[in-house]
Coordinates of C-alpha atoms in Angstrom, one line a residue:
Chain A
M633 CA -18.5 -7.5 29.0
T634 CA -17.8 -8.8 25.5
E635 CA -14.2 -8.4 24.4
L636 CA -14.7 -4.8 23.0
N637 CA -11.5 -5.0 20.9
K638 CA -13.2 -7.6 18.8
L639 CA -16.0 -5.4 17.7
T640 CA -16.5 -4.3 14.1
I641 CA -16.7 -0.6 13.2
A642 CA -20.4 -1.0 12.6
D643 CA -21.2 -2.7 15.9
A644 CA -19.0 -0.3 17.8
R645 CA -20.7 2.7 16.2
D646 CA -24.2 1.4 16.9
G647 CA -23.3 0.2 20.5
M648 CA -21.7 3.6 21.5
R649 CA -24.7 5.5 20.2
K650 CA -27.0 3.2 22.2
G651 CA -24.8 3.7 25.3
D652 CA -23.8 0.0 25.6
F653 CA -20.1 1.0 26.0
T654 CA -17.9 4.0 25.4
S655 CA -15.0 4.7 23.1
S656 CA -12.8 5.0 26.2
E657 CA -13.7 1.4 27.0
I658 CA -13.0 0.0 23.6
T659 CA -9.8 2.0 23.4
E660 CA -8.6 0.5 26.8
A661 CA -9.4 -3.0 25.6
C662 CA -7.4 -2.4 22.4
L663 CA -4.5 -0.9 24.3
T664 CA -4.5 -3.9 26.6
E665 CA -4.4 -6.2 23.6
I666 CA -1.6 -4.4 22.0
D667 CA 0.4 -4.5 25.2
G668 CA 0.1 -8.4 25.1
A669 CA 0.8 -8.7 21.4
G670 CA 4.5 -7.8 21.2
A671 CA 5.2 -11.1 19.5
L672 CA 3.3 -10.0 16.4
N673 CA 5.5 -6.8 16.1
A674 CA 2.5 -5.1 14.4
F675 CA 2.4 -1.8 16.5
V676 CA 5.8 -0.1 16.5
H677 CA 5.0 3.3 18.0
G678 CA 2.3 3.4 20.7
T679 CA 0.3 6.6 21.1
A680 CA -1.7 5.6 24.2
D681 CA -1.9 9.1 25.5
I682 CA -3.3 10.5 22.3
A683 CA -5.7 7.6 22.1
R684 CA -7.1 8.2 25.5
E685 CA -7.5 11.9 24.9
Q686 CA -9.2 11.3 21.5
A687 CA -11.5 8.6 23.1
T688 CA -12.6 11.1 25.8
A689 CA -13.4 13.7 23.3
A690 CA -15.2 11.2 21.1
D691 CA -17.4 10.1 24.1
A692 CA -18.4 13.6 24.7
R693 CA -19.2 14.1 21.1
I694 CA -21.3 10.9 20.9
K695 CA -23.1 11.9 24.0
A696 CA -24.0 15.2 22.5
G697 CA -25.4 13.3 19.5
D698 CA -24.8 13.9 15.8
A699 CA -21.3 12.2 15.9
P700 CA -20.0 10.9 12.5
D701 CA -19.8 7.1 11.9
M702 CA -16.1 6.8 12.6
C703 CA -16.3 8.7 16.0
G704 CA -14.7 6.9 18.8
I705 CA -13.4 4.1 16.6
P706 CA -9.8 3.0 17.7
L707 CA -7.6 2.6 14.7
G708 CA -4.1 1.6 13.8
I709 CA -2.2 3.8 11.4
K710 CA 0.3 2.6 9.0
D711 CA 3.8 4.2 9.6
L712 CA 3.7 5.5 6.0
F713 CA 1.2 8.2 7.1
C714 CA 2.7 11.4 8.5
T715 CA 1.1 12.1 12.0
K716 CA 1.9 15.3 13.7
G717 CA 4.4 15.0 16.5
V718 CA 4.4 11.2 16.3
P719 CA 7.3 9.2 14.7
S720 CA 6.5 8.5 11.0
Q721 CA 9.4 6.5 9.6
A722 CA 7.9 4.5 6.7
A723 CA 9.7 1.6 8.5
S724 CA 13.0 3.1 7.3
R725 CA 16.2 3.9 9.1
I726 CA 16.6 6.9 7.0
L727 CA 13.6 8.5 8.7
E728 CA 14.7 7.6 12.2
G729 CA 13.7 10.3 14.6
F730 CA 11.4 12.1 12.1
K731 CA 8.4 13.6 13.8
P732 CA 6.3 15.4 11.1
E733 CA 5.2 19.0 11.9
Y734 CA 2.0 18.3 10.0
E735 CA -0.9 15.7 9.7
S736 CA -1.6 13.8 6.5
T737 CA -5.0 14.6 5.0
I738 CA -6.4 11.2 5.6
T739 CA -5.4 11.0 9.3
S740 CA -6.8 14.6 9.6
Q741 CA -10.1 13.5 8.1
L742 CA -10.2 10.5 10.4
F743 CA -9.4 12.4 13.4
D744 CA -11.8 15.2 12.5
A745 CA -14.5 12.4 12.3
G746 CA -13.6 11.5 15.9
S747 CA -11.4 8.4 15.3
V748 CA -8.9 7.3 17.8
M749 CA -5.2 6.6 17.0
L750 CA -3.8 3.6 19.0
G751 CA -0.4 3.8 17.4
K752 CA 1.6 3.4 14.3
L753 CA 1.8 0.2 12.4
N754 CA 4.8 -1.7 11.0
M755 CA 5.2 -2.2 7.2
D756 CA 7.8 -3.0 4.6
E757 CA 10.3 -0.3 4.3
F758 CA 8.8 2.6 2.1
A759 CA 6.0 0.0 1.3
M760 CA 8.4 -2.0 -0.9
G761 CA 7.8 -5.6 -0.1
S762 CA 5.3 -8.4 -0.1
S763 CA 6.2 -10.1 3.2
N764 CA 6.9 -7.3 5.8
E765 CA 10.5 -8.6 6.0
T766 CA 12.1 -5.4 4.7
S767 CA 11.1 -3.2 7.8
V768 CA 13.7 -1.5 10.0
Y769 CA 11.5 -2.6 12.9
G770 CA 11.9 -6.3 12.0
D771 CA 9.4 -8.8 10.6
V772 CA 5.6 -8.6 11.4
V773 CA 4.2 -12.0 12.3
N774 CA 0.8 -13.2 11.1
P775 CA -1.5 -14.3 13.9
W776 CA -2.5 -17.3 11.7
R777 CA -0.4 -20.4 11.9
R778 CA -0.4 -23.6 9.8
E779 CA -2.4 -26.3 11.6
G780 CA -0.1 -28.2 13.9
S781 CA 2.9 -25.9 13.4
D782 CA 4.3 -23.0 15.3
A783 CA 6.4 -21.7 12.4
K784 CA 6.0 -18.0 11.9
I785 CA 4.1 -17.0 8.9
T786 CA 4.2 -13.7 7.0
P787 CA 1.2 -11.4 7.1
G788 CA 2.1 -10.2 3.6
G789 CA 3.2 -6.7 2.7
S790 CA 3.6 -4.0 2.5
S791 CA 0.7 -3.3 5.0
G792 CA 1.6 -6.3 7.1
G793 CA 1.4 -4.5 10.4
S794 CA -2.1 -3.3 9.5
A795 CA -3.2 -6.7 8.5
S796 CA -1.8 -8.5 11.5
A797 CA -3.3 -6.0 13.9
V798 CA -6.8 -6.1 12.5
A799 CA -6.7 -10.0 12.2
A800 CA -5.6 -10.3 15.8
D801 CA -8.2 -7.8 17.0
L802 CA -5.6 -5.3 18.4
C803 CA -7.7 -2.5 16.8
L804 CA -11.0 -2.2 15.0
A805 CA -9.5 -1.4 11.7
A806 CA -6.3 0.2 10.2
T807 CA -5.3 2.3 7.4
G808 CA -3.2 0.7 4.6
T809 CA -1.7 1.8 1.3
D810 CA -1.5 -0.1 -1.9
T811 CA 0.9 0.5 -4.8
G812 CA 0.9 -2.9 -6.3
G813 CA -1.2 -4.9 -3.9
S814 CA -0.1 -3.8 -0.5
I815 CA -3.6 -3.7 1.0
R816 CA -5.2 -6.6 -0.9
Q817 CA -2.4 -9.3 -0.5
P818 CA -1.9 -8.9 3.2
A819 CA -5.7 -8.7 3.7
A820 CA -5.9 -12.1 1.8
F821 CA -3.1 -13.5 3.9
T822 CA -4.7 -12.6 7.3
G823 CA -8.4 -13.3 6.5
I824 CA -9.5 -9.7 6.6
T825 CA -11.1 -7.2 4.1
G826 CA -9.2 -4.5 2.3
I827 CA -10.1 -2.1 -0.5
K828 CA -7.8 -0.1 -2.7
P829 CA -10.0 2.7 -4.1
T830 CA -9.9 4.3 -7.5
Y831 CA -6.7 6.3 -8.0
G832 CA -7.5 9.8 -6.9
R833 CA -10.4 8.8 -4.4
C834 CA -8.1 9.5 -1.3
S835 CA -5.7 12.2 -0.9
R836 CA -2.0 11.2 -1.0
W837 CA -0.9 14.4 0.8
G838 CA 1.1 13.5 3.9
V839 CA 1.5 9.9 2.9
V840 CA 5.2 9.1 2.3
A841 CA 5.4 8.6 -1.5
F842 CA 6.6 5.4 -3.1
A843 CA 5.3 5.5 -6.7
S844 CA 3.1 8.5 -7.1
S845 CA 1.1 7.4 -10.0
L846 CA 0.2 4.0 -8.3
D847 CA 0.0 4.8 -4.6
Q848 CA -3.5 4.8 -3.0
A849 CA -4.6 4.5 0.6
G850 CA -7.5 2.5 1.8
P851 CA -9.0 0.8 4.8
M852 CA -8.3 -2.6 6.2
T853 CA -11.2 -3.9 8.2
K854 CA -12.9 -6.9 9.7
T855 CA -15.9 -6.7 7.3
V856 CA -17.0 -5.3 4.1
R857 CA -19.4 -3.0 5.8
D858 CA -16.5 -1.6 7.9
S859 CA -14.5 -0.9 4.7
A860 CA -17.5 1.0 3.3
I861 CA -17.7 3.1 6.5
M862 CA -14.1 3.7 6.9
L863 CA -13.4 4.5 3.1
Q864 CA -16.2 7.1 3.2
A865 CA -14.3 9.0 6.0
M866 CA -10.9 8.6 4.1
S867 CA -12.2 9.9 0.6
G868 CA -12.7 13.2 -0.8
H869 CA -11.0 15.9 -2.8
D870 CA -8.0 17.7 -1.4
A871 CA -6.5 20.8 -2.9
K872 CA -3.1 19.7 -1.6
D873 CA -3.0 16.6 -3.9
S874 CA -3.5 17.7 -7.4
T875 CA -4.3 14.1 -8.5
S876 CA -7.1 13.7 -6.0
A877 CA -10.5 13.7 -7.7
D878 CA -12.9 16.6 -7.3
L879 CA -16.0 14.2 -7.2
A880 CA -18.7 13.8 -4.7
V881 CA -18.2 10.9 -2.4
P882 CA -21.3 8.7 -2.4
D883 CA -22.6 6.9 0.5
F884 CA -20.7 3.6 0.3
E885 CA -22.5 1.9 3.2
A886 CA -25.9 2.7 1.6
A887 CA -24.7 0.8 -1.5
L888 CA -24.6 -2.5 0.5
T889 CA -28.0 -3.7 -0.7
G890 CA -26.9 -7.3 -1.1
D891 CA -28.7 -7.3 -4.4
I892 CA -26.5 -8.1 -7.4
R893 CA -29.2 -9.7 -9.6
G894 CA -28.5 -9.1 -13.3
K895 CA -25.0 -7.8 -12.7
K896 CA -22.3 -9.1 -15.0
I897 CA -19.2 -10.7 -13.5
G898 CA -16.2 -11.1 -15.7
I899 CA -13.8 -14.1 -15.3
P900 CA -10.5 -13.2 -16.9
K901 CA -8.9 -16.3 -18.5
E902 CA -5.4 -14.9 -18.2
Y903 CA -5.6 -15.2 -14.5
H904 CA -5.4 -19.0 -14.7
M905 CA -1.7 -19.1 -14.1
D906 CA 0.5 -22.1 -14.7
G907 CA 1.4 -23.8 -11.5
M908 CA -1.4 -22.2 -9.5
P909 CA -2.4 -24.4 -6.6
A910 CA -5.5 -26.4 -7.1
E911 CA -6.9 -24.9 -3.9
I912 CA -6.8 -21.4 -5.4
E913 CA -8.6 -22.6 -8.6
A914 CA -11.2 -24.2 -6.4
L915 CA -11.7 -21.1 -4.3
W916 CA -12.1 -19.1 -7.5
A917 CA -14.6 -21.5 -8.9
N918 CA -16.7 -21.4 -5.5
G919 CA -16.6 -17.6 -5.8
R920 CA -18.0 -17.8 -9.3
E921 CA -20.8 -20.1 -8.0
M922 CA -21.6 -17.9 -5.0
L923 CA -22.1 -14.8 -7.3
K924 CA -24.1 -16.8 -9.8
D925 CA -26.3 -18.1 -7.0
A926 CA -26.9 -14.5 -6.0
G927 CA -28.3 -13.9 -9.4
A928 CA -25.3 -12.4 -11.2
E929 CA -24.4 -13.5 -14.7
I930 CA -20.9 -15.0 -15.1
V931 CA -19.1 -14.2 -18.3
D932 CA -15.7 -15.2 -19.6
I933 CA -13.5 -12.3 -20.5
S934 CA -10.0 -11.6 -21.8
L935 CA -7.4 -9.1 -20.4
P936 CA -4.7 -9.9 -22.9
H937 CA -2.0 -7.8 -21.5
T938 CA -2.3 -9.2 -17.9
K939 CA 1.1 -11.0 -18.2
Y940 CA 2.9 -7.8 -18.8
A941 CA 1.5 -5.9 -15.9
L942 CA 4.1 -7.0 -13.4
P943 CA 7.2 -6.4 -15.6
A944 CA 5.8 -3.0 -16.5
Y945 CA 5.2 -2.3 -12.8
Y946 CA 8.8 -3.2 -12.0
V947 CA 9.9 -0.4 -14.4
I948 CA 7.4 2.3 -13.5
A949 CA 7.3 1.8 -9.7
P950 CA 11.1 1.8 -9.2
A951 CA 11.4 4.7 -11.7
E952 CA 9.1 6.8 -9.6
A953 CA 10.6 5.5 -6.4
S954 CA 14.0 6.6 -7.5
S955 CA 12.7 10.1 -8.1
N956 CA 10.6 10.3 -4.9
L957 CA 13.3 8.9 -2.6
A958 CA 15.9 11.4 -3.9
R959 CA 14.6 13.7 -1.2
Y960 CA 16.3 11.5 1.5
D961 CA 19.7 13.2 1.4
G962 CA 20.5 13.7 5.1
V963 CA 19.9 17.4 4.9
R964 CA 16.4 18.3 5.8
Y965 CA 15.2 15.4 8.0
G966 CA 16.0 11.9 9.2
H967 CA 19.3 10.2 9.3
R968 CA 22.6 11.6 8.4
A969 CA 25.7 9.4 8.3
T970 CA 28.7 10.3 10.5
L971 CA 31.2 11.9 8.2
G972 CA 34.9 11.5 8.1
A973 CA 37.4 14.4 7.9
G974 CA 37.4 15.7 4.3
D975 CA 34.1 14.1 3.3
A976 CA 32.3 16.3 0.9
I977 CA 28.6 16.7 0.3
D978 CA 28.4 13.8 -2.2
D979 CA 30.0 11.6 0.4
M980 CA 27.3 12.6 2.8
Y981 CA 24.6 11.7 0.3
E982 CA 26.1 8.4 -0.6
K983 CA 26.9 7.3 3.0
T984 CA 23.6 8.5 4.3
R985 CA 21.6 6.6 1.7
A986 CA 23.7 3.5 2.0
E987 CA 23.2 3.5 5.8
G988 CA 19.6 4.6 5.8
F989 CA 18.0 2.5 3.0
G990 CA 17.6 -1.3 3.4
A991 CA 18.7 -3.7 0.7
E992 CA 15.4 -3.9 -1.2
V993 CA 14.8 -0.2 -1.3
Q994 CA 18.4 0.4 -2.5
R995 CA 17.8 -2.2 -5.2
R996 CA 14.6 -0.6 -6.4
V997 CA 16.0 2.9 -6.3
M998 CA 18.9 1.8 -8.4
V999 CA 16.7 -0.2 -10.9
G1000 CA 14.7 3.0 -11.2
T1001 CA 17.8 5.1 -11.7
Y1002 CA 18.9 2.7 -14.4
V1003 CA 15.6 2.6 -16.4
L1004 CA 15.5 6.4 -16.4
S1005 CA 19.1 7.0 -17.3
A1006 CA 20.2 8.4 -20.6
G1007 CA 19.9 5.8 -23.3
F1008 CA 17.5 3.6 -21.5
Y1009 CA 14.7 5.9 -20.9
D1010 CA 12.8 5.0 -24.1
A1011 CA 13.6 1.3 -24.1
Y1012 CA 12.4 0.7 -20.6
Y1013 CA 10.4 3.6 -19.0
N1014 CA 8.5 4.8 -22.1
R1015 CA 7.9 1.2 -23.3
A1016 CA 6.4 0.4 -19.8
R1017 CA 4.2 3.4 -19.9
R1018 CA 2.9 2.4 -23.3
V1019 CA 2.2 -1.1 -22.0
R1020 CA 0.4 0.5 -19.1
T1021 CA -1.9 2.3 -21.5
L1022 CA -2.7 -1.2 -23.1
I1023 CA -3.4 -2.7 -19.7
K1024 CA -5.8 0.1 -18.9
Q1025 CA -7.5 -0.4 -22.4
D1026 CA -8.0 -4.1 -21.6
F1027 CA -10.2 -3.2 -18.7
E1028 CA -12.0 -0.4 -20.5
N1029 CA -12.8 -2.8 -23.2
V1030 CA -14.5 -5.3 -20.8
F1031 CA -16.3 -2.6 -18.9
N1032 CA -17.5 -1.1 -22.1
A1033 CA -18.9 -4.6 -23.0
G1034 CA -21.1 -4.4 -19.9
V1035 CA -19.1 -6.1 -17.2
D1036 CA -19.8 -4.7 -13.7
A1037 CA -17.1 -6.4 -11.8
I1038 CA -14.2 -8.9 -12.4
L1039 CA -13.6 -11.8 -10.0
T1040 CA -10.0 -13.2 -9.5
P1041 CA -8.0 -14.8 -6.8
A1042 CA -6.3 -12.2 -4.6
T1043 CA -3.0 -14.0 -4.4
P1044 CA -1.4 -17.0 -6.1
S1045 CA -0.9 -18.8 -2.8
S1046 CA -1.7 -18.6 0.9
A1047 CA 0.7 -16.9 3.3
F1048 CA 4.3 -18.3 3.3
G1049 CA 6.6 -18.8 6.1
L1050 CA 8.8 -15.9 7.3
G1051 CA 12.3 -16.4 6.0
E1052 CA 11.1 -19.0 3.3
M1053 CA 11.7 -16.5 0.5
K1054 CA 15.0 -15.1 1.9
N1055 CA 17.1 -16.8 -0.7
A1056 CA 14.8 -16.6 -3.5
D1057 CA 15.7 -14.1 -6.3
P1058 CA 13.7 -10.8 -6.0
V1059 CA 11.5 -11.7 -8.9
Q1060 CA 10.0 -14.6 -7.1
M1061 CA 8.8 -12.3 -4.4
Y1062 CA 7.4 -9.9 -6.9
L1063 CA 5.1 -12.7 -8.3
N1064 CA 3.0 -12.3 -5.1
D1065 CA 1.4 -9.3 -6.7
V1066 CA 0.6 -10.9 -10.1
F1067 CA -3.2 -10.6 -9.5
T1068 CA -3.3 -7.3 -7.7
V1069 CA -0.8 -5.2 -9.7
T1070 CA -3.0 -4.8 -12.8
V1071 CA -5.5 -2.8 -10.8
N1072 CA -2.9 -0.2 -9.8
M1073 CA -1.7 0.0 -13.3
A1074 CA -5.2 0.8 -14.4
G1075 CA -6.1 3.0 -11.5
L1076 CA -9.2 0.9 -10.7
P1077 CA -10.7 0.0 -7.3
G1078 CA -10.0 -3.5 -6.1
V1079 CA -11.2 -5.3 -2.9
A1080 CA -9.9 -8.5 -1.2
V1081 CA -12.5 -10.6 0.6
P1082 CA -11.7 -13.6 2.8
A1083 CA -13.3 -16.6 1.2
G1084 CA -11.9 -19.8 2.8
L1085 CA -9.1 -21.7 4.4
D1086 CA -6.5 -23.8 2.6
S1087 CA -5.5 -27.3 3.6
Q1088 CA -3.0 -25.9 6.0
G1089 CA -5.7 -23.9 7.8
L1090 CA -4.5 -20.5 6.4
P1091 CA -6.9 -18.0 5.0
L1092 CA -7.3 -17.4 1.2
G1093 CA -9.0 -14.4 -0.4
L1094 CA -10.8 -13.5 -3.6
Q1095 CA -10.4 -10.1 -5.4
L1096 CA -13.1 -8.2 -7.0
I1097 CA -12.2 -5.4 -9.5
G1098 CA -14.6 -2.6 -10.3
R1099 CA -15.3 0.3 -12.6
P1100 CA -13.5 3.5 -11.8
W1101 CA -15.3 5.6 -9.1
E1102 CA -17.8 2.7 -8.5
E1103 CA -16.4 1.7 -5.1
G1104 CA -20.0 1.5 -3.8
D1105 CA -21.1 -1.1 -6.4
L1106 CA -17.8 -2.9 -6.0
L1107 CA -18.3 -3.2 -2.2
N1108 CA -21.8 -4.4 -2.7
H1109 CA -20.5 -7.3 -4.8
A1110 CA -17.9 -7.9 -2.1
Y1111 CA -20.7 -7.8 0.5
V1112 CA -22.5 -10.6 -1.4
L1113 CA -19.4 -12.7 -1.6
E1114 CA -18.7 -12.1 2.1
K1115 CA -22.2 -13.3 3.1
A1116 CA -22.1 -16.3 0.7
A1117 CA -18.6 -17.4 1.9
G1118 CA -19.5 -17.0 5.5
F1119 CA -15.9 -16.7 6.5
V1120 CA -15.9 -16.5 10.3
S1121 CA -12.6 -18.2 11.2
K1122 CA -10.2 -16.4 13.5
P1123 CA -6.7 -17.2 14.3
G1124 CA -6.3 -19.1 17.6
K1125 CA -4.5 -16.8 20.1
W1126 CA -1.0 -18.0 20.7
W1127 CA 0.8 -14.6 21.3
Chain B
M481 CA 21.2 -6.6 -22.0
S482 CA 23.6 -7.6 -19.3
I483 CA 24.8 -5.4 -16.5
D484 CA 28.4 -5.8 -15.5
K485 CA 30.3 -4.6 -12.5
D486 CA 31.1 -1.2 -13.9
T487 CA 27.5 -0.4 -14.9
A488 CA 26.3 -1.4 -11.4
A489 CA 28.9 1.0 -10.0
R490 CA 27.7 3.8 -12.3
V491 CA 24.1 3.3 -11.4
A492 CA 25.0 3.3 -7.7
K493 CA 26.8 6.6 -8.2
L494 CA 23.9 8.1 -10.1
A495 CA 21.5 7.0 -7.3
R496 CA 24.0 8.5 -4.7
I497 CA 24.2 5.2 -2.8
K498 CA 27.6 4.0 -1.7
V499 CA 28.2 0.4 -2.6
E500 CA 31.4 -1.2 -1.6
D501 CA 33.4 -2.8 -4.5
D502 CA 33.0 -6.3 -3.2
A503 CA 29.2 -6.0 -3.2
L504 CA 29.1 -4.9 -6.9
P505 CA 29.1 -8.4 -8.6
A506 CA 26.1 -9.6 -6.5
L507 CA 24.3 -6.3 -7.2
A508 CA 24.9 -6.6 -10.9
Q509 CA 23.5 -10.1 -10.8
E510 CA 20.3 -8.9 -9.1
F511 CA 19.9 -6.2 -11.6
N512 CA 20.2 -8.8 -14.3
A513 CA 17.5 -11.0 -12.8
I514 CA 15.1 -8.0 -12.5
L515 CA 15.9 -6.6 -16.0
G516 CA 15.6 -10.2 -17.5
F517 CA 12.1 -10.1 -16.1
I518 CA 11.5 -6.7 -17.5
E519 CA 12.7 -7.8 -21.0
E520 CA 9.4 -9.5 -21.5
L521 CA 8.0 -6.1 -22.3
N522 CA 9.8 -6.4 -25.7
E523 CA 7.2 -8.9 -26.8
V524 CA 4.5 -6.3 -26.8
D525 CA 3.6 -4.4 -29.9
V526 CA 3.4 -0.8 -28.7
E527 CA 3.5 0.8 -32.1
G528 CA 1.4 3.9 -32.1
V529 CA 0.4 3.5 -28.4
E530 CA 0.7 6.6 -26.3
P531 CA 2.7 6.4 -23.1
M532 CA 0.4 6.9 -20.2
T533 CA 0.8 10.2 -18.4
S534 CA -2.4 10.1 -16.1
V535 CA -4.3 7.0 -15.2
T536 CA -7.5 9.0 -14.6
P537 CA -8.6 11.2 -17.5
Q538 CA -8.8 14.4 -15.6
R539 CA -7.2 17.7 -16.3
L540 CA -5.0 18.9 -13.5
K541 CA -6.8 21.7 -11.6
R542 CA -5.5 25.2 -11.9
R543 CA -5.2 27.5 -9.0
V544 CA -4.2 31.0 -8.3
D545 CA -0.4 31.4 -8.0
G546 CA -0.6 33.0 -4.6
V547 CA 1.1 32.5 -1.2
T548 CA -0.9 30.2 1.0
D549 CA 1.6 29.5 3.7
G550 CA 4.8 30.6 5.1
N551 CA 6.7 32.0 8.2
Q552 CA 7.4 28.4 9.4
Q553 CA 11.2 28.5 9.6
E554 CA 11.1 26.7 13.0
A555 CA 8.8 24.0 11.9
V556 CA 10.7 23.6 8.7
L557 CA 14.1 23.1 10.5
K558 CA 12.7 21.1 13.3
N559 CA 13.7 17.7 11.9
A560 CA 17.1 18.7 10.3
P561 CA 20.1 16.6 11.4
D562 CA 22.1 19.8 11.5
A563 CA 20.4 23.2 11.6
R564 CA 22.3 26.4 12.6
E565 CA 21.2 30.0 12.8
G566 CA 18.0 29.3 10.9
F567 CA 19.7 27.4 8.1
F568 CA 20.3 23.7 7.1
A569 CA 23.9 23.0 7.6
V570 CA 25.9 20.7 5.2
P571 CA 29.5 19.9 4.6
K572 CA 31.5 22.5 2.7
V573 CA 30.4 22.5 -1.0
V574 CA 32.9 24.9 -2.6
E575 CA 36.5 25.1 -1.8

């Protein structure tokens, strides 16, 4: 038998329907792989019993016919998603022991479609990080290594566990979330595909909130087709999330025609950053050629406020985080500090939050508190929101000029070594998101597609940015790029 | 704008995060690095630009203001670090 854990969603779906193998068999193959992959630290809470039960039910459903596409597909679920009765900690100490009494809308939809949950996946604490080094569970390790080196490499963040698990074939696909690049950057670092849909496409209900105006969930998969299939199942209006869009969800897989003739692809000049490695420039140039060869028209465009997206993000995201994370007070759920005699309620809050939040989360909550505090609200927060309006207008202008999609590098470098950035100032780490964060600021869909290897043998990704609500068209562009790039490399198994 | 130790202490207090005195200078320094980066926003001409309130141009949906859920005391208290007699328990708030 082929190694079933290595299947794509599409092949698993088709094979299960033909009776070539069952969901239970694929699920067992994945559980065995997960057991052997402790060194990657991707899965942090196993749910083997739930998985086996769901797989059995899925097999019955497939046998009866008329099962949805995601039926029987074993998935990893990012720890940010609340899953009923299963630890959901957002990789934070402050949610230690928390077992939600409810199920997030997205996981409900996936389970209703018959998908199988293998376990919860490691991530940066509260999704704040770009290297998966802020997790209470410890660092996630990228299955990829530099050629001739056994140094541990970051899978990126914050959806590092999801990326590592999919790249290492521990699951067929995984859920991720993306506030500033947390799906696309780790996807690029691990040679997989990940899409952040338009803001409002997927419900945020039951997903632990980081920055509510920026957070969106999306799939992390082995292929573009798999992203289309899984996104379909994750999308849709939810009355429990007032920002979720009441729009019909088109058939994303049907949009993958492979035909982009006559489409206009914008190349933003502001994404040529000083000091960007020549390899990234070359990759980007190759991407342009591939889309041109497929019949698209390549046009130079300008997104003049690009440079300000990251600083504006580092006002808005911490501001929203300081507000969202105020709920972790040691009263209703999670960790509460041991109190001394005479400690009052403020001591309880302060000690609980000091013990429960890691350094990066504390830093961002405090930065957010500062920019929202009396006297600074206008200077920082309102100014950042004005800049955000301008960033969105930049995109609207190019789309109004007829551009169908925008091509950029996904990240300014390939994956770096774990620990290599430990002594860098926080801003250096933030620069990882320089190409992805604009998309969150403008609420647009963006997809990262693996497009090549660098000289060290590490994967590199390209990003395509689409018009709002046009994920199907965007994925079709990604599909063309995927076929042209022909990226088939996999990490050699060392774990 | 430079953040000193006292400002760092005030922000920590506002955020309800206990920071020991000896950790304040390093924290102030980190704030300054981040705020220095944010200062770049001052280069942008934002005159007459509306601050963004919603990234997608949709009106928030209205719904009937009715009860849709309830009678879940047990579930609500299930994860509480200290729940007694159907309530969340906290240290004494008033003397």
